[in-house]
JSON list of C-alpha atoms in Angstrom, two decimals:
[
{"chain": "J", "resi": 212, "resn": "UNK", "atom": "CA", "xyz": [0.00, 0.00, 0.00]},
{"chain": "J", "resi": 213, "resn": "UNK", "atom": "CA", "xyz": [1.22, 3.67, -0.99]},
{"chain": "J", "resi": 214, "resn": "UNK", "atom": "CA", "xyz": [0.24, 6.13, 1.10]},
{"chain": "J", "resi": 215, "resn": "UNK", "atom": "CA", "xyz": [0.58, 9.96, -0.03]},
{"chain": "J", "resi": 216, "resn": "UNK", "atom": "CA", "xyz": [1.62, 13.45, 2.79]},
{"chain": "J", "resi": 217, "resn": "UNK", "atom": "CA", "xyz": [1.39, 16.52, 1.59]},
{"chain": "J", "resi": 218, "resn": "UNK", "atom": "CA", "xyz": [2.78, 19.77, 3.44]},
{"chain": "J", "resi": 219, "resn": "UNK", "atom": "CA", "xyz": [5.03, 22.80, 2.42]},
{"chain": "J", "resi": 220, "resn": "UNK", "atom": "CA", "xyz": [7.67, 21.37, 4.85]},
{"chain": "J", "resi": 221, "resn": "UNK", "atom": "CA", "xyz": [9.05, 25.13, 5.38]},
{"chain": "J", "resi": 222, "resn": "UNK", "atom": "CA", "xyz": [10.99, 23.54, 6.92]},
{"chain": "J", "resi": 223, "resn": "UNK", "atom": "CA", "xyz": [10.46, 19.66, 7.70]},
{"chain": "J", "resi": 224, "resn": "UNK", "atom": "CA", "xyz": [10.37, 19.78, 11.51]},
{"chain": "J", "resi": 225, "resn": "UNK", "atom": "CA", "xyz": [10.11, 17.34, 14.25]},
{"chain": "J", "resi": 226, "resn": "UNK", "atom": "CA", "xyz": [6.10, 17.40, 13.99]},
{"chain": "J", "resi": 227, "resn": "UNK", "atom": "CA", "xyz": [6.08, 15.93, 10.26]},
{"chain": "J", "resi": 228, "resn": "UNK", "atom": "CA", "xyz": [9.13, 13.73, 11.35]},
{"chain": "J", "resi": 229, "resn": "UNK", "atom": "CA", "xyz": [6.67, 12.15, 13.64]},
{"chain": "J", "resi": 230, "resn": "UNK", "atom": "CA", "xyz": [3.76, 12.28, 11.28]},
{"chain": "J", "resi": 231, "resn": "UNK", "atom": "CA", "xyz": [5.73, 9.95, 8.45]},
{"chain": "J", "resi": 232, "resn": "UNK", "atom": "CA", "xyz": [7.01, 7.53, 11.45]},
{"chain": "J", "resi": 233, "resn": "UNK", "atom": "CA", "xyz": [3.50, 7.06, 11.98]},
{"chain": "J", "resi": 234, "resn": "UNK", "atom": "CA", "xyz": [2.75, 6.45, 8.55]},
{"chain": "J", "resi": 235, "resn": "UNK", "atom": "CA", "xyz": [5.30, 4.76, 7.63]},
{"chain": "J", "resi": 236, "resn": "UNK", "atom": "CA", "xyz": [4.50, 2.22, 9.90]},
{"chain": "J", "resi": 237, "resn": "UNK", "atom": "CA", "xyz": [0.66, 1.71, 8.31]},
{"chain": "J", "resi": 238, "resn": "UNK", "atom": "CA", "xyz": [2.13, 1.74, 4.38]},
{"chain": "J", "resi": 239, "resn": "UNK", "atom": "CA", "xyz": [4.93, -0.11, 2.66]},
{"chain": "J", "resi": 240, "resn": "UNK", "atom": "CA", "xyz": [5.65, 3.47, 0.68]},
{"chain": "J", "resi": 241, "resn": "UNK", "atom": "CA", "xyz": [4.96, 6.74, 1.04]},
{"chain": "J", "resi": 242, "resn": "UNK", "atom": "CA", "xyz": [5.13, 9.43, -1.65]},
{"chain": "J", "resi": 243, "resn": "UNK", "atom": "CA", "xyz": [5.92, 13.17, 0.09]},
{"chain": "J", "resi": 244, "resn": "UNK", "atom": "CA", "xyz": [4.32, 15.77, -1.70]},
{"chain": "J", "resi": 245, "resn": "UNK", "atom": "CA", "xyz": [6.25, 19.25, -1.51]},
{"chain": "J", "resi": 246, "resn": "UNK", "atom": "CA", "xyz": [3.39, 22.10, -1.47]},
{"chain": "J", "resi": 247, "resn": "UNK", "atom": "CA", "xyz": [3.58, 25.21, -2.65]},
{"chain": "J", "resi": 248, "resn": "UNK", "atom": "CA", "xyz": [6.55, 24.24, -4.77]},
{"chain": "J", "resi": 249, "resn": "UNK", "atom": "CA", "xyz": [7.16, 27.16, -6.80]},
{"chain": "J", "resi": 250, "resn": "UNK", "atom": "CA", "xyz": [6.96, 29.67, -3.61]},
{"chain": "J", "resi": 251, "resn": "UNK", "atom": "CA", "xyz": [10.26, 30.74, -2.15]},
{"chain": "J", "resi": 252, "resn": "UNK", "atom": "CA", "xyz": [12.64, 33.30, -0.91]},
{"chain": "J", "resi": 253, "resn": "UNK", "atom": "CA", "xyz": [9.89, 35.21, 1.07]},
{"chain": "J", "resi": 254, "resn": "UNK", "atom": "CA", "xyz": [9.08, 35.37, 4.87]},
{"chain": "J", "resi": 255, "resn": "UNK", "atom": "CA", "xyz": [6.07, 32.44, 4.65]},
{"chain": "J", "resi": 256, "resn": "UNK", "atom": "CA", "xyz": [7.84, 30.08, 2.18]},
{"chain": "J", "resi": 257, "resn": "UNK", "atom": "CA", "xyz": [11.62, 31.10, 2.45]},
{"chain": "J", "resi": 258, "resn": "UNK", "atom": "CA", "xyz": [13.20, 26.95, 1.08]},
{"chain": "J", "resi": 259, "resn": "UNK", "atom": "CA", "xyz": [12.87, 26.24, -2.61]},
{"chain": "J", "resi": 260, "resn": "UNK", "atom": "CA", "xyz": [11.35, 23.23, -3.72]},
{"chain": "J", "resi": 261, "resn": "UNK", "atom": "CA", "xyz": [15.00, 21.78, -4.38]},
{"chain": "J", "resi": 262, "resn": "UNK", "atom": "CA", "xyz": [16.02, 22.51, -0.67]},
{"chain": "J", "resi": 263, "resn": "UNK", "atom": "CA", "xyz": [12.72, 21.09, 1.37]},
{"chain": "J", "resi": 264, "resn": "UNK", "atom": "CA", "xyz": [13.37, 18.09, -0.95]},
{"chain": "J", "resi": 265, "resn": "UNK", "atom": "CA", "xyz": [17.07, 17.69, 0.06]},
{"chain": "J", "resi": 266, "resn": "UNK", "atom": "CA", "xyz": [15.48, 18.52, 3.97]},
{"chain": "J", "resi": 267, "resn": "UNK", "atom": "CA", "xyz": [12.84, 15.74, 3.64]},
{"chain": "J", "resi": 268, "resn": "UNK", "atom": "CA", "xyz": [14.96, 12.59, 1.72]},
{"chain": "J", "resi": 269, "resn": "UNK", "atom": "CA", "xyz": [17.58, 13.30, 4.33]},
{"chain": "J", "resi": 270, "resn": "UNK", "atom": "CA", "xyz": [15.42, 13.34, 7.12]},
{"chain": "J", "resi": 271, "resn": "UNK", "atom": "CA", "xyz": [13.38, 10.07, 6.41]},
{"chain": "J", "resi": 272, "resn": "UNK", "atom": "CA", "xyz": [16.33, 7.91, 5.34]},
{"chain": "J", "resi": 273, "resn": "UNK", "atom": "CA", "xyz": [16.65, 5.92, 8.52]},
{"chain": "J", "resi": 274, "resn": "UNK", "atom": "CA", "xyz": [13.07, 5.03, 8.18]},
{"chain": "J", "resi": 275, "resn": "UNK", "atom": "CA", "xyz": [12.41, 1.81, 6.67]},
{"chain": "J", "resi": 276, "resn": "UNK", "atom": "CA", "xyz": [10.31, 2.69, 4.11]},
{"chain": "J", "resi": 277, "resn": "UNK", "atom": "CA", "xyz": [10.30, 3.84, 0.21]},
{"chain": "J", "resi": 278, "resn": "UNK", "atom": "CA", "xyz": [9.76, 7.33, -0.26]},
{"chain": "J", "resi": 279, "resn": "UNK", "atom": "CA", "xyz": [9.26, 9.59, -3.02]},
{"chain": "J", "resi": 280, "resn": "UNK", "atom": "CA", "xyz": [9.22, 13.36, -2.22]},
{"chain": "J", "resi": 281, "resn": "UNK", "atom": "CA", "xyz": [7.45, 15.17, -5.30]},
{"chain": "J", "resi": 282, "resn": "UNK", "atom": "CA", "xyz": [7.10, 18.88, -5.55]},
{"chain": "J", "resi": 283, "resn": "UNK", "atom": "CA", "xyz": [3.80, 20.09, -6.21]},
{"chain": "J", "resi": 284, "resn": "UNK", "atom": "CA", "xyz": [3.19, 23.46, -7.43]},
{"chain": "J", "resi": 285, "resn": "UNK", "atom": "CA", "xyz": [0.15, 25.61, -6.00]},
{"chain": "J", "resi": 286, "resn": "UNK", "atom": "CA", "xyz": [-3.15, 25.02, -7.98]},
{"chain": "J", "resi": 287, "resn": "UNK", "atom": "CA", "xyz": [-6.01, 27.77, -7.40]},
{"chain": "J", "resi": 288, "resn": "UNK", "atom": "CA", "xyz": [-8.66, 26.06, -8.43]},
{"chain": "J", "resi": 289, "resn": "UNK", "atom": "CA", "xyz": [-9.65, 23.57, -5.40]},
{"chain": "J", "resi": 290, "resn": "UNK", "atom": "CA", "xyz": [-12.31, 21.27, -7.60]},
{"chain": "J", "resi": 291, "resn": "UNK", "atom": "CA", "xyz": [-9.46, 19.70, -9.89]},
{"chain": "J", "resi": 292, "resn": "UNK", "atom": "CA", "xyz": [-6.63, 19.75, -7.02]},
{"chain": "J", "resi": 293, "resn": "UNK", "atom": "CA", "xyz": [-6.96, 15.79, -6.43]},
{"chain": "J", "resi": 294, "resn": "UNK", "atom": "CA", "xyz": [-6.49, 15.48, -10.15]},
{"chain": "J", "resi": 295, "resn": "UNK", "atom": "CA", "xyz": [-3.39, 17.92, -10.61]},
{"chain": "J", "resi": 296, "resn": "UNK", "atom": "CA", "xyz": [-1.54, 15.70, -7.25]},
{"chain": "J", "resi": 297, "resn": "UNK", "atom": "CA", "xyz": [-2.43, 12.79, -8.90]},
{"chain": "J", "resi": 298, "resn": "UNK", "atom": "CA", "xyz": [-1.21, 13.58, -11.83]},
{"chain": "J", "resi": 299, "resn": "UNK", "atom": "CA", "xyz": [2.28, 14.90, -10.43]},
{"chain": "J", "resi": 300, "resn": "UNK", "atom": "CA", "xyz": [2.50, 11.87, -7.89]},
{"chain": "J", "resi": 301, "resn": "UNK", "atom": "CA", "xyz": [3.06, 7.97, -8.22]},
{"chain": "J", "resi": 302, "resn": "UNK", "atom": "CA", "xyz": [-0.26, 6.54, -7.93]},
{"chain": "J", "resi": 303, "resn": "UNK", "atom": "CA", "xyz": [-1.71, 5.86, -3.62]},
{"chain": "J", "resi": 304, "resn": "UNK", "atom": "CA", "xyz": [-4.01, 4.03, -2.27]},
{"chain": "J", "resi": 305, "resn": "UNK", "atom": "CA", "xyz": [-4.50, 6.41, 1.05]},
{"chain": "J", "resi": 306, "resn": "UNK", "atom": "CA", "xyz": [-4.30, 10.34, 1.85]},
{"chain": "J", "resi": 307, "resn": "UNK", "atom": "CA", "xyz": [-2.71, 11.64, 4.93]},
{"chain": "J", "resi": 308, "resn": "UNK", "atom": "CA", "xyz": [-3.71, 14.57, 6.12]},
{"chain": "J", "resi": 309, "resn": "UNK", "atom": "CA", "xyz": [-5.42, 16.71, 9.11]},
{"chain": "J", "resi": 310, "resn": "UNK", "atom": "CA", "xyz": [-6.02, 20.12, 7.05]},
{"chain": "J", "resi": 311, "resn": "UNK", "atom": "CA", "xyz": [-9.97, 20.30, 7.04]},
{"chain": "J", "resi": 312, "resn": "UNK", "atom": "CA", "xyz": [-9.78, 21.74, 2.98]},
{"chain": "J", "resi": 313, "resn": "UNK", "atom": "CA", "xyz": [-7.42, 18.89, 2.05]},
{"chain": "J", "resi": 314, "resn": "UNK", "atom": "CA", "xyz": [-9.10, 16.30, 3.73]},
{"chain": "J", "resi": 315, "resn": "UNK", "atom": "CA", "xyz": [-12.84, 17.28, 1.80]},
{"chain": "J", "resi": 316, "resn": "UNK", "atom": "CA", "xyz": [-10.97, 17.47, -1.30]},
{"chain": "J", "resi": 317, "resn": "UNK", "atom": "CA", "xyz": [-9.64, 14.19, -1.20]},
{"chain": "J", "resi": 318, "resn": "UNK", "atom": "CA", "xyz": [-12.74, 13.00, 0.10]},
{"chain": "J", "resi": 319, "resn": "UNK", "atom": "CA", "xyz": [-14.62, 14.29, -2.43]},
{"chain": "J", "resi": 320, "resn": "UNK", "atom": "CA", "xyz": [-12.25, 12.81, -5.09]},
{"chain": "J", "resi": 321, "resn": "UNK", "atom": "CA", "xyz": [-13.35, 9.24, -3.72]},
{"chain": "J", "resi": 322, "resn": "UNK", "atom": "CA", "xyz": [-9.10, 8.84, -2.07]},
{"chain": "J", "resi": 323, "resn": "UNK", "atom": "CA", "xyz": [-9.29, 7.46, 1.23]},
{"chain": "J", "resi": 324, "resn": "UNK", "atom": "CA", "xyz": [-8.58, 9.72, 3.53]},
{"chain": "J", "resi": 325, "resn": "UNK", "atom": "CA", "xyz": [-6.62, 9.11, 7.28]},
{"chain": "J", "resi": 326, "resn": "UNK", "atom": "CA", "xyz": [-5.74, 11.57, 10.11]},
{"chain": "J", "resi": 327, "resn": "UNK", "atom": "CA", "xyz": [-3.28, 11.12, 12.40]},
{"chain": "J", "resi": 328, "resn": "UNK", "atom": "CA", "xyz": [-2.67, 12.94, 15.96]},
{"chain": "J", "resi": 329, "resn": "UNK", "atom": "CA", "xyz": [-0.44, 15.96, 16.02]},
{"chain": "J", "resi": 330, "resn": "UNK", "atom": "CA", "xyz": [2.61, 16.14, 17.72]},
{"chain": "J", "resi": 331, "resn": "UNK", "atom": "CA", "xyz": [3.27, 18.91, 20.06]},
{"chain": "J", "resi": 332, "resn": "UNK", "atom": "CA", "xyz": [1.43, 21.08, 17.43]},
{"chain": "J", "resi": 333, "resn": "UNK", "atom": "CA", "xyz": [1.87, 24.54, 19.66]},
{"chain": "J", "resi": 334, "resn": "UNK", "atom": "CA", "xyz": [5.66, 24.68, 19.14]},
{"chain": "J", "resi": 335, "resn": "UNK", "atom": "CA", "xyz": [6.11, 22.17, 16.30]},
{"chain": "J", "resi": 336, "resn": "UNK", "atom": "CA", "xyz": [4.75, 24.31, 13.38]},
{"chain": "J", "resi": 337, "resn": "UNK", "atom": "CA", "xyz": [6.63, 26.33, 10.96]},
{"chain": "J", "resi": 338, "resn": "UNK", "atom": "CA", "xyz": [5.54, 29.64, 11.60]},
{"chain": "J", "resi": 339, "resn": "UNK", "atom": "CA", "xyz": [7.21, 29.33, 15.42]},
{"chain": "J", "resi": 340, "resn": "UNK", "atom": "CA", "xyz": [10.46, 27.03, 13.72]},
{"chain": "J", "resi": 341, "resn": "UNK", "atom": "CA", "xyz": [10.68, 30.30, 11.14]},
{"chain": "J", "resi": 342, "resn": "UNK", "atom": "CA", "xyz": [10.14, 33.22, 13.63]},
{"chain": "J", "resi": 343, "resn": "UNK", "atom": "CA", "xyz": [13.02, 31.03, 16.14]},
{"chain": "J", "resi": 344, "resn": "UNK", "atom": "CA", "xyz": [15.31, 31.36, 13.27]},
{"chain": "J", "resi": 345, "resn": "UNK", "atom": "CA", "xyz": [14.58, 35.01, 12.35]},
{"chain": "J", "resi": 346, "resn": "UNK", "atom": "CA", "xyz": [15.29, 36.15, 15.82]},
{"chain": "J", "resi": 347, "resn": "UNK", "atom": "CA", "xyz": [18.47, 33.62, 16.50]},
{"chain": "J", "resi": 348, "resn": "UNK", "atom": "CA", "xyz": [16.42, 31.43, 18.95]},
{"chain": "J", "resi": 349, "resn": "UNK", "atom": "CA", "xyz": [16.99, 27.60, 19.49]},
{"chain": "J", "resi": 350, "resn": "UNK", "atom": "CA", "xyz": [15.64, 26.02, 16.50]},
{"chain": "J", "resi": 351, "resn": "UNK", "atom": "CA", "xyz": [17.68, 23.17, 16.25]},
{"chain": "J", "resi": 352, "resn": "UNK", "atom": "CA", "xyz": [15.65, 21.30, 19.05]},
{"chain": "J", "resi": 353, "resn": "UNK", "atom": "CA", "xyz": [12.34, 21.82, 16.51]},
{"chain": "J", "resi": 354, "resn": "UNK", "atom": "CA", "xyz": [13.77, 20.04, 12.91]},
{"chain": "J", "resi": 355, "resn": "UNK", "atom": "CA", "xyz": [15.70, 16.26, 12.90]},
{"chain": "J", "resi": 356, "resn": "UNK", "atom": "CA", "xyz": [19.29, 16.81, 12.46]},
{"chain": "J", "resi": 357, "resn": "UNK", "atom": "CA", "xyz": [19.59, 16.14, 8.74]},
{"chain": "J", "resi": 358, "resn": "UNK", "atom": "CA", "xyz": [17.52, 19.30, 8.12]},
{"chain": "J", "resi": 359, "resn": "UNK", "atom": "CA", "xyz": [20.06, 21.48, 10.36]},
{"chain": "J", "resi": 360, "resn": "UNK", "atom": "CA", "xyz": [22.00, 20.23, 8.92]},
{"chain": "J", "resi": 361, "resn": "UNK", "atom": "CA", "xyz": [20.56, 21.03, 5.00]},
{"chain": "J", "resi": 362, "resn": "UNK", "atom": "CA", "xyz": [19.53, 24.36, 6.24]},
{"chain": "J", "resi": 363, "resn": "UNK", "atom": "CA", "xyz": [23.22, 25.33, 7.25]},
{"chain": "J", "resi": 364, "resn": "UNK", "atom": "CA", "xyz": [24.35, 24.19, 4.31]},
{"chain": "J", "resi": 365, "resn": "UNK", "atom": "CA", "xyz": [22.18, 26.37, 2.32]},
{"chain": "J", "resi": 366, "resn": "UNK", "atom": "CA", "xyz": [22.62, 29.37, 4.69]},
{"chain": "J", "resi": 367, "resn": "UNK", "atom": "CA", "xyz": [18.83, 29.24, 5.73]},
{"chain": "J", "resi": 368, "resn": "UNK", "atom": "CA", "xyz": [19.12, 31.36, 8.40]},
{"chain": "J", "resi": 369, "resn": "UNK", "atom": "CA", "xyz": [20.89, 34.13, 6.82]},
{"chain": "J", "resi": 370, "resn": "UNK", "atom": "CA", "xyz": [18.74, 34.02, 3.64]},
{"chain": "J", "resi": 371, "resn": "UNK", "atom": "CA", "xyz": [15.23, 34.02, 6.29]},
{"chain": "J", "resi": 372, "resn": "UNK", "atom": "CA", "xyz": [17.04, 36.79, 8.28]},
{"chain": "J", "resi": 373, "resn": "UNK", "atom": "CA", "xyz": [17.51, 39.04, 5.46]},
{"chain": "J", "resi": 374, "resn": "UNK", "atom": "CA", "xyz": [14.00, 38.40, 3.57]},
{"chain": "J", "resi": 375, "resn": "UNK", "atom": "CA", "xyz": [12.53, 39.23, 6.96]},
{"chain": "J", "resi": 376, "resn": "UNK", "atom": "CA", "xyz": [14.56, 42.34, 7.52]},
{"chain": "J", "resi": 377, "resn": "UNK", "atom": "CA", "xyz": [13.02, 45.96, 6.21]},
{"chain": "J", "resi": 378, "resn": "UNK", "atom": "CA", "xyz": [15.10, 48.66, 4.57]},
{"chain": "J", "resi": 379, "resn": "UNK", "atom": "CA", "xyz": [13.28, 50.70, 7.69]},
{"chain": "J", "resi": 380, "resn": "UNK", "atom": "CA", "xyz": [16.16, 50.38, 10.21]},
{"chain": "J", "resi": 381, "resn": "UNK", "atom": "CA", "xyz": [19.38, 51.23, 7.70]},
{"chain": "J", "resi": 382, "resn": "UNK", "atom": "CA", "xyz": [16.82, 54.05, 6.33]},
{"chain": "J", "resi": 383, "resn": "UNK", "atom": "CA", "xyz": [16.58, 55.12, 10.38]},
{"chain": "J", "resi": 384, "resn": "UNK", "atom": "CA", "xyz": [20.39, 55.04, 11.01]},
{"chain": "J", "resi": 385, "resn": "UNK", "atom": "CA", "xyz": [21.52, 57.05, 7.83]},
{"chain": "J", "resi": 386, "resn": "UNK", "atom": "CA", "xyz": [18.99, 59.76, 8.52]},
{"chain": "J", "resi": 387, "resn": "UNK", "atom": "CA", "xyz": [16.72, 58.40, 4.89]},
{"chain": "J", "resi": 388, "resn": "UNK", "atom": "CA", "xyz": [13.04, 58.33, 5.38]},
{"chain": "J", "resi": 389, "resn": "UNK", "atom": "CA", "xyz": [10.52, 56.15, 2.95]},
{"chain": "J", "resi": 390, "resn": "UNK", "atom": "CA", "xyz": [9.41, 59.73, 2.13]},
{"chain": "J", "resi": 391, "resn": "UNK", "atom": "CA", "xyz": [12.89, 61.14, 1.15]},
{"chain": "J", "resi": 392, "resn": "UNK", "atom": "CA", "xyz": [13.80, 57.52, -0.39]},
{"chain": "J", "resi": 393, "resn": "UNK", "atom": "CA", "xyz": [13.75, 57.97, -4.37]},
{"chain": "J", "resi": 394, "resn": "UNK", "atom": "CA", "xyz": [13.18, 54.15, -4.71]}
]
């Protein structure tokens, strides 16, 4: 059985680690998809789909499980959604998932459909794993090693710390305004 998990892994923390254990251990593969593919370089979505790939095959290769990690680009048109993953996935049997929209998508598209329980959801999501890194906070404890050590490698936190930063406080400390700034 081929199961299929879809998330924007921005980055692949310690909550989706868990997630895939747990599904790993209910399918004999399990196809990744990478969300939001074609989104990086910005505060919300700051890993290309290259990187969260690299983050992701890394991470899961002590598991003992196949695993494909696919990139899937962002479709706005929810009705044929189902139809664009499947078409940009190996074929499953089973949907993983506990995002409401996903979940009546799928369902809806006649694709099996299982939840699983969340791990530690209130610190294990990437909007706190992103703002740790932005403000030079322990992050490290949050992602598997393999993805600290990806996101090092890629300078990460340099790239989130400078795509977060404004032009507001060099403007401040060399006397330029927005209002006197001909740009």
């Amino acid at each position: 059985m081929r199961g299929f998990y879809i998330g924007r892994f921005q980055p692949y923390h310690n909550g989706h680690h868990r997630m895939v254990e747990e599904i790993a251990s209910q399918v004999d593969e399990l196809v990744l998809g990478i969300g939001s593919a074609g989104d990086s370089h910005s505060p919300r979505n700051p890993f290309t789909a290259g990187e969260r790939i690299m983050m992701v095959n890394k991470a899961v290769s002590d598991f003992d499980i196949t695993t494909y990690a696919v990139p899937i680009e962002d479709l706005d048109r929810n009705s044929v959604w189902v139809s664009h993953v499947q078409s940009m996935s190996p074929a499953f049997d089973v949907a993983y998932s506990n995002n409401p929209l996903v979940i009546q998508l799928f369902t809806e598209a006649g694709v099996e459909v299982r939840q699983s329980p969340m791990f530690n959801r209130d610190v294990l999501e990437g909007t706190e794993v992103r703002q740790r890194m932005i403000e030079d906070r322990d992050w490290e404890s949050l992602v598997p090693d393999a993805v600290a050590d990806v996101i090092r490698e890629i300078g990460g936190i340099e790239r989130i710390q400078h795509i977060t930063d404004t032009d507001r406080s060099e403007a401040a400390s060399s006397g330029v305004t927005d209002d006197s700034n001909p740009c």
